[in-house]
Amino acid sequence: MPNLVEINNVEKSYVKAGGNFSSSRVKVLKGVTFAIEEGLCVGLIGESGSGKSTLSRLILGLEKPDKGAVLIEGQPVPEWIKANQGKMSVVFQDYTSSVNPKYTIKETIAEPIRAMNYAGNLEDRIDALLAKVSLSPDLKDRYPHELSGGQVQRVCIARAISTNPRFIVLDEAISSLDVSVQTQVMNLLHQLRLEMKMTYLFVAHDLQAVAHLCNKIVFLYRGEVVEQLMSADLVNAQNEYAKSLLASVIPFDV
């Protein structure tokens, strides 16, 4: 299957707090290279400080790499986004700050649809999107504080798919949810990806979740890709860091 996203030898550094010179810079990403194949869910896993969030921002076009390139269908991210309006979406970890508390659920979901100059019936579109994420249309006139955390994150997912995207970045999208709700949301995401023929980057620190949802897993350690495997091949991991994470789900011979 063709690559939708290619990350080629990407480097990114930031100035240390209080630092003013190049010697005070901290390299967060160090020659990161991997691909996100079209139609797959690719997991990006690493501990806090591994560079996952930085890489997500580069892929979303919110920042630029210092070196290397992030390409979508062979184009730099800003160019691709400009030519493919609404075809990339994101779902963040903190659903409480992802929605405007003054907006009803209907207004929250309608925002990106209106930006696309949607010509159809907006009410019907919102009802259909709520149904897709297993929420009742009766909730559309409520406010976020009137819903549970799992319901608000489903609203965020409905908003993310409202423009029929091809690619969604799920940045710790289930981490803030109760464990009992996480599996429900993961199953929903899996179903939507297949139904809508989307591609996911699933960024997480929880290997159980990544192994459950993803076709391929990329292990990021201290800013470097140390292992990447298809989910069916996890028993073949060679890197010690990857094996230490996988030990919780796969017994390795010592």
Coordinates of C-alpha atoms in Angstrom, one line a residue:
M1 CA 0.0 0.0 0.0
P2 CA 1.3 3.5 -0.8
N3 CA 2.7 5.8 1.9
L4 CA 0.4 8.7 2.8
V5 CA 2.8 10.4 5.2
E6 CA 6.6 10.2 5.1
I7 CA 8.9 11.5 7.8
N8 CA 12.4 11.7 6.4
N9 CA 15.4 12.2 8.7
V10 CA 13.6 14.9 10.8
E11 CA 15.4 16.8 13.4
K12 CA 14.0 19.4 15.8
S13 CA 15.5 21.3 18.7
Y14 CA 14.4 24.0 21.1
V15 CA 16.3 26.6 23.2
K16 CA 16.5 25.7 26.8
A17 CA 14.5 27.8 29.2
G18 CA 16.8 30.8 30.0
G19 CA 19.2 29.9 27.2
N20 CA 20.1 32.3 24.3
F21 CA 22.8 30.5 22.4
S22 CA 23.0 27.4 20.2
S23 CA 24.8 25.6 23.0
S24 CA 21.7 26.0 25.0
R25 CA 19.5 24.1 22.5
V26 CA 18.0 20.7 23.3
K27 CA 17.6 18.3 20.4
V28 CA 14.2 16.7 20.8
L29 CA 14.1 14.7 17.5
K30 CA 17.2 13.1 16.0
G31 CA 17.0 11.9 12.5
V32 CA 13.5 10.4 12.7
T33 CA 12.4 8.4 9.7
F34 CA 9.3 6.3 9.2
A35 CA 6.2 6.2 7.0
I36 CA 2.4 6.1 7.6
E37 CA 0.9 3.8 5.0
E38 CA -2.5 4.8 3.6
G39 CA -5.4 3.0 5.2
L40 CA -3.5 1.9 8.3
C41 CA -3.5 2.9 11.9
V42 CA 0.1 3.5 12.8
G43 CA 1.0 3.8 16.5
L44 CA 3.7 6.1 17.8
I45 CA 4.7 5.1 21.3
G46 CA 7.2 6.5 23.7
E47 CA 7.6 7.7 27.3
S48 CA 7.1 11.3 28.4
G49 CA 9.8 13.4 26.8
S50 CA 10.5 11.1 23.9
G51 CA 9.4 13.6 21.3
K52 CA 6.0 12.3 20.4
S53 CA 4.1 15.5 20.9
T54 CA 6.8 17.5 19.0
L55 CA 6.5 15.1 16.1
S56 CA 2.7 15.3 16.1
R57 CA 3.0 19.1 15.8
L58 CA 5.4 18.8 12.8
I59 CA 3.0 16.3 11.1
L60 CA 0.1 18.7 11.7
G61 CA 2.0 21.5 10.2
L62 CA 2.0 23.5 13.4
E63 CA 5.8 23.7 13.4
K64 CA 8.5 23.1 10.9
P65 CA 11.5 20.7 11.3
D66 CA 15.0 22.1 11.6
K67 CA 16.2 19.4 9.2
G68 CA 14.6 16.7 7.1
A69 CA 11.1 16.8 5.7
V70 CA 7.5 15.8 6.6
L71 CA 5.7 15.0 3.4
I72 CA 2.0 14.0 2.7
E73 CA 1.6 12.4 -0.7
G74 CA 5.0 13.8 -1.6
Q75 CA 4.1 17.4 -0.7
P76 CA 5.3 19.5 2.2
V77 CA 2.6 19.6 4.9
P78 CA 1.5 23.3 4.4
E79 CA 1.1 22.8 0.7
W80 CA -0.9 19.6 1.1
I81 CA -3.2 21.1 3.7
K82 CA -3.8 24.1 1.5
A83 CA -4.7 21.9 -1.5
N84 CA -6.7 19.4 0.6
Q85 CA -8.9 21.5 2.9
G86 CA -10.5 19.5 5.7
K87 CA -8.7 16.3 4.8
M88 CA -6.5 16.3 7.9
S89 CA -8.0 16.3 11.4
V90 CA -6.8 15.9 15.0
V91 CA -8.2 14.6 18.3
F92 CA -6.3 15.8 21.4
Q93 CA -6.0 14.3 24.8
D94 CA -7.6 17.1 26.8
Y95 CA -11.2 17.1 25.5
T96 CA -12.1 19.8 28.1
S97 CA -9.9 22.4 26.4
S98 CA -10.6 21.1 22.9
V99 CA -14.2 22.4 23.0
N100 CA -15.5 25.9 23.7
P101 CA -17.6 25.6 26.9
K102 CA -19.9 28.3 25.6
Y103 CA -20.8 26.3 22.5
T104 CA -23.5 23.7 22.4
I105 CA -22.6 20.3 21.0
K106 CA -24.3 21.3 17.7
E107 CA -22.2 24.5 17.5
T108 CA -19.0 22.6 18.3
I109 CA -19.5 20.0 15.5
A110 CA -20.8 22.6 13.0
E111 CA -17.7 24.8 13.2
P112 CA -15.5 22.9 10.7
I113 CA -18.5 22.1 8.5
R114 CA -19.3 25.7 8.1
A115 CA -15.7 26.5 7.3
M116 CA -16.0 24.1 4.3
N117 CA -19.1 26.0 3.0
Y118 CA -21.3 22.9 3.4
A119 CA -24.3 23.1 1.0
G120 CA -26.5 20.4 2.6
N121 CA -28.8 20.4 5.6
L122 CA -26.6 21.2 8.6
E123 CA -29.0 19.7 11.2
D124 CA -29.2 16.4 9.3
R125 CA -25.4 16.3 9.0
I126 CA -24.9 16.9 12.7
D127 CA -27.5 14.2 13.6
A128 CA -25.7 11.8 11.3
L129 CA -22.3 12.5 12.8
L130 CA -23.6 12.1 16.3
A131 CA -25.2 8.7 15.3
K132 CA -21.8 7.7 13.8
V133 CA -20.1 8.1 17.2
S134 CA -23.0 6.4 19.1
L135 CA -24.5 9.6 20.6
S136 CA -28.1 10.6 20.6
P137 CA -29.1 13.6 18.5
D138 CA -31.0 14.7 21.6
L139 CA -27.6 15.8 23.1
K140 CA -26.9 18.4 20.4
D141 CA -28.4 21.3 22.3
R142 CA -26.5 20.6 25.5
Y143 CA -23.2 22.1 26.6
P144 CA -20.0 20.1 27.2
H145 CA -20.3 20.3 31.0
E146 CA -23.6 18.5 30.8
L147 CA -21.9 15.4 29.2
S148 CA -19.6 12.8 30.6
G149 CA -15.9 12.8 29.6
G150 CA -16.4 9.9 27.2
Q151 CA -19.3 11.7 25.6
V152 CA -17.3 14.9 25.1
Q153 CA -14.5 12.9 23.5
R154 CA -17.0 11.3 21.1
V155 CA -18.1 14.8 20.2
C156 CA -14.5 15.7 19.5
I157 CA -14.3 12.6 17.2
A158 CA -17.5 13.6 15.5
R159 CA -16.1 17.1 14.8
A160 CA -12.8 15.5 13.5
I161 CA -14.7 13.3 11.0
S162 CA -17.2 16.0 10.0
T163 CA -15.1 17.1 7.0
N164 CA -14.6 13.5 5.7
P165 CA -10.8 13.5 6.4
R166 CA -8.3 11.1 5.0
F167 CA -5.9 11.4 7.8
I168 CA -6.4 11.9 11.6
V169 CA -3.8 12.4 14.2
L170 CA -5.0 11.0 17.6
D171 CA -2.7 12.6 20.1
E172 CA -3.2 10.7 23.4
A173 CA -6.9 10.8 22.4
I174 CA -8.0 8.2 25.0
S175 CA -5.5 8.9 27.8
S176 CA -7.8 11.1 29.9
L177 CA -10.7 8.6 29.8
D178 CA -11.7 6.0 32.3
V179 CA -10.3 2.6 31.5
S180 CA -13.8 1.3 31.0
V181 CA -14.5 3.9 28.4
Q182 CA -11.1 3.6 26.6
T183 CA -12.0 0.3 25.0
Q184 CA -15.3 1.6 23.7
V185 CA -13.7 4.6 22.1
M186 CA -10.9 2.5 20.6
N187 CA -13.5 0.2 19.1
L188 CA -15.4 3.2 17.7
L189 CA -12.2 4.6 16.2
H190 CA -11.4 1.3 14.6
Q191 CA -14.9 1.0 13.1
L192 CA -14.8 4.6 11.7
R193 CA -11.4 4.1 10.1
L194 CA -12.7 1.0 8.2
E195 CA -16.0 2.6 7.3
M196 CA -14.6 5.9 6.1
K197 CA -11.3 4.5 4.7
M198 CA -9.2 6.8 6.8
T199 CA -5.5 6.7 8.0
Y200 CA -4.6 7.2 11.6
L201 CA -1.5 8.2 13.5
F202 CA -2.2 7.1 17.1
V203 CA 0.1 8.8 19.5
A204 CA 0.2 7.2 23.0
H205 CA 2.3 5.9 25.9
D206 CA 0.0 3.0 26.6
L207 CA 1.2 -0.1 24.7
Q208 CA -1.9 -2.1 25.5
A209 CA -4.0 0.5 23.7
V210 CA -1.6 0.8 20.8
A211 CA -1.4 -3.0 20.3
H212 CA -5.2 -3.2 20.4
L213 CA -5.8 -0.5 17.8
C214 CA -2.8 -0.3 15.5
N215 CA -1.6 -2.2 12.4
K216 CA 2.0 -0.9 12.9
I217 CA 3.9 0.4 15.8
V218 CA 6.8 2.9 15.8
F219 CA 8.9 3.1 19.1
L220 CA 10.4 6.5 19.9
Y221 CA 13.0 6.7 22.5
R222 CA 14.8 10.0 23.4
G223 CA 14.0 11.5 20.1
E224 CA 15.0 8.5 17.9
V225 CA 13.1 5.7 16.3
V226 CA 14.5 2.6 17.8
E227 CA 12.1 0.0 16.3
Q228 CA 9.1 -0.2 14.0
L229 CA 7.1 -3.3 13.5
M230 CA 3.8 -4.5 12.1
S231 CA 1.5 -5.5 15.0
A232 CA 1.6 -9.2 13.8
D233 CA 5.4 -9.1 14.2
L234 CA 5.8 -7.7 17.7
V235 CA 7.4 -11.0 18.9
N236 CA 10.3 -10.2 16.5
A237 CA 11.3 -6.9 18.3
Q238 CA 15.1 -6.5 18.6
N239 CA 15.6 -3.3 20.4
E240 CA 15.8 -3.6 24.2
Y241 CA 13.6 -0.6 24.9
A242 CA 10.9 -1.9 22.6
K243 CA 11.2 -5.3 24.2
S244 CA 10.9 -3.9 27.7
L245 CA 7.7 -2.2 26.7
L246 CA 6.4 -5.2 24.9
A247 CA 7.1 -7.5 27.9
S248 CA 3.8 -6.4 29.4
V249 CA 1.9 -7.9 26.5
I250 CA 4.3 -10.5 25.0
P251 CA 6.5 -13.0 27.0
F252 CA 10.1 -12.8 25.7
D253 CA 12.7 -15.5 26.3
V254 CA 15.4 -14.0 28.5

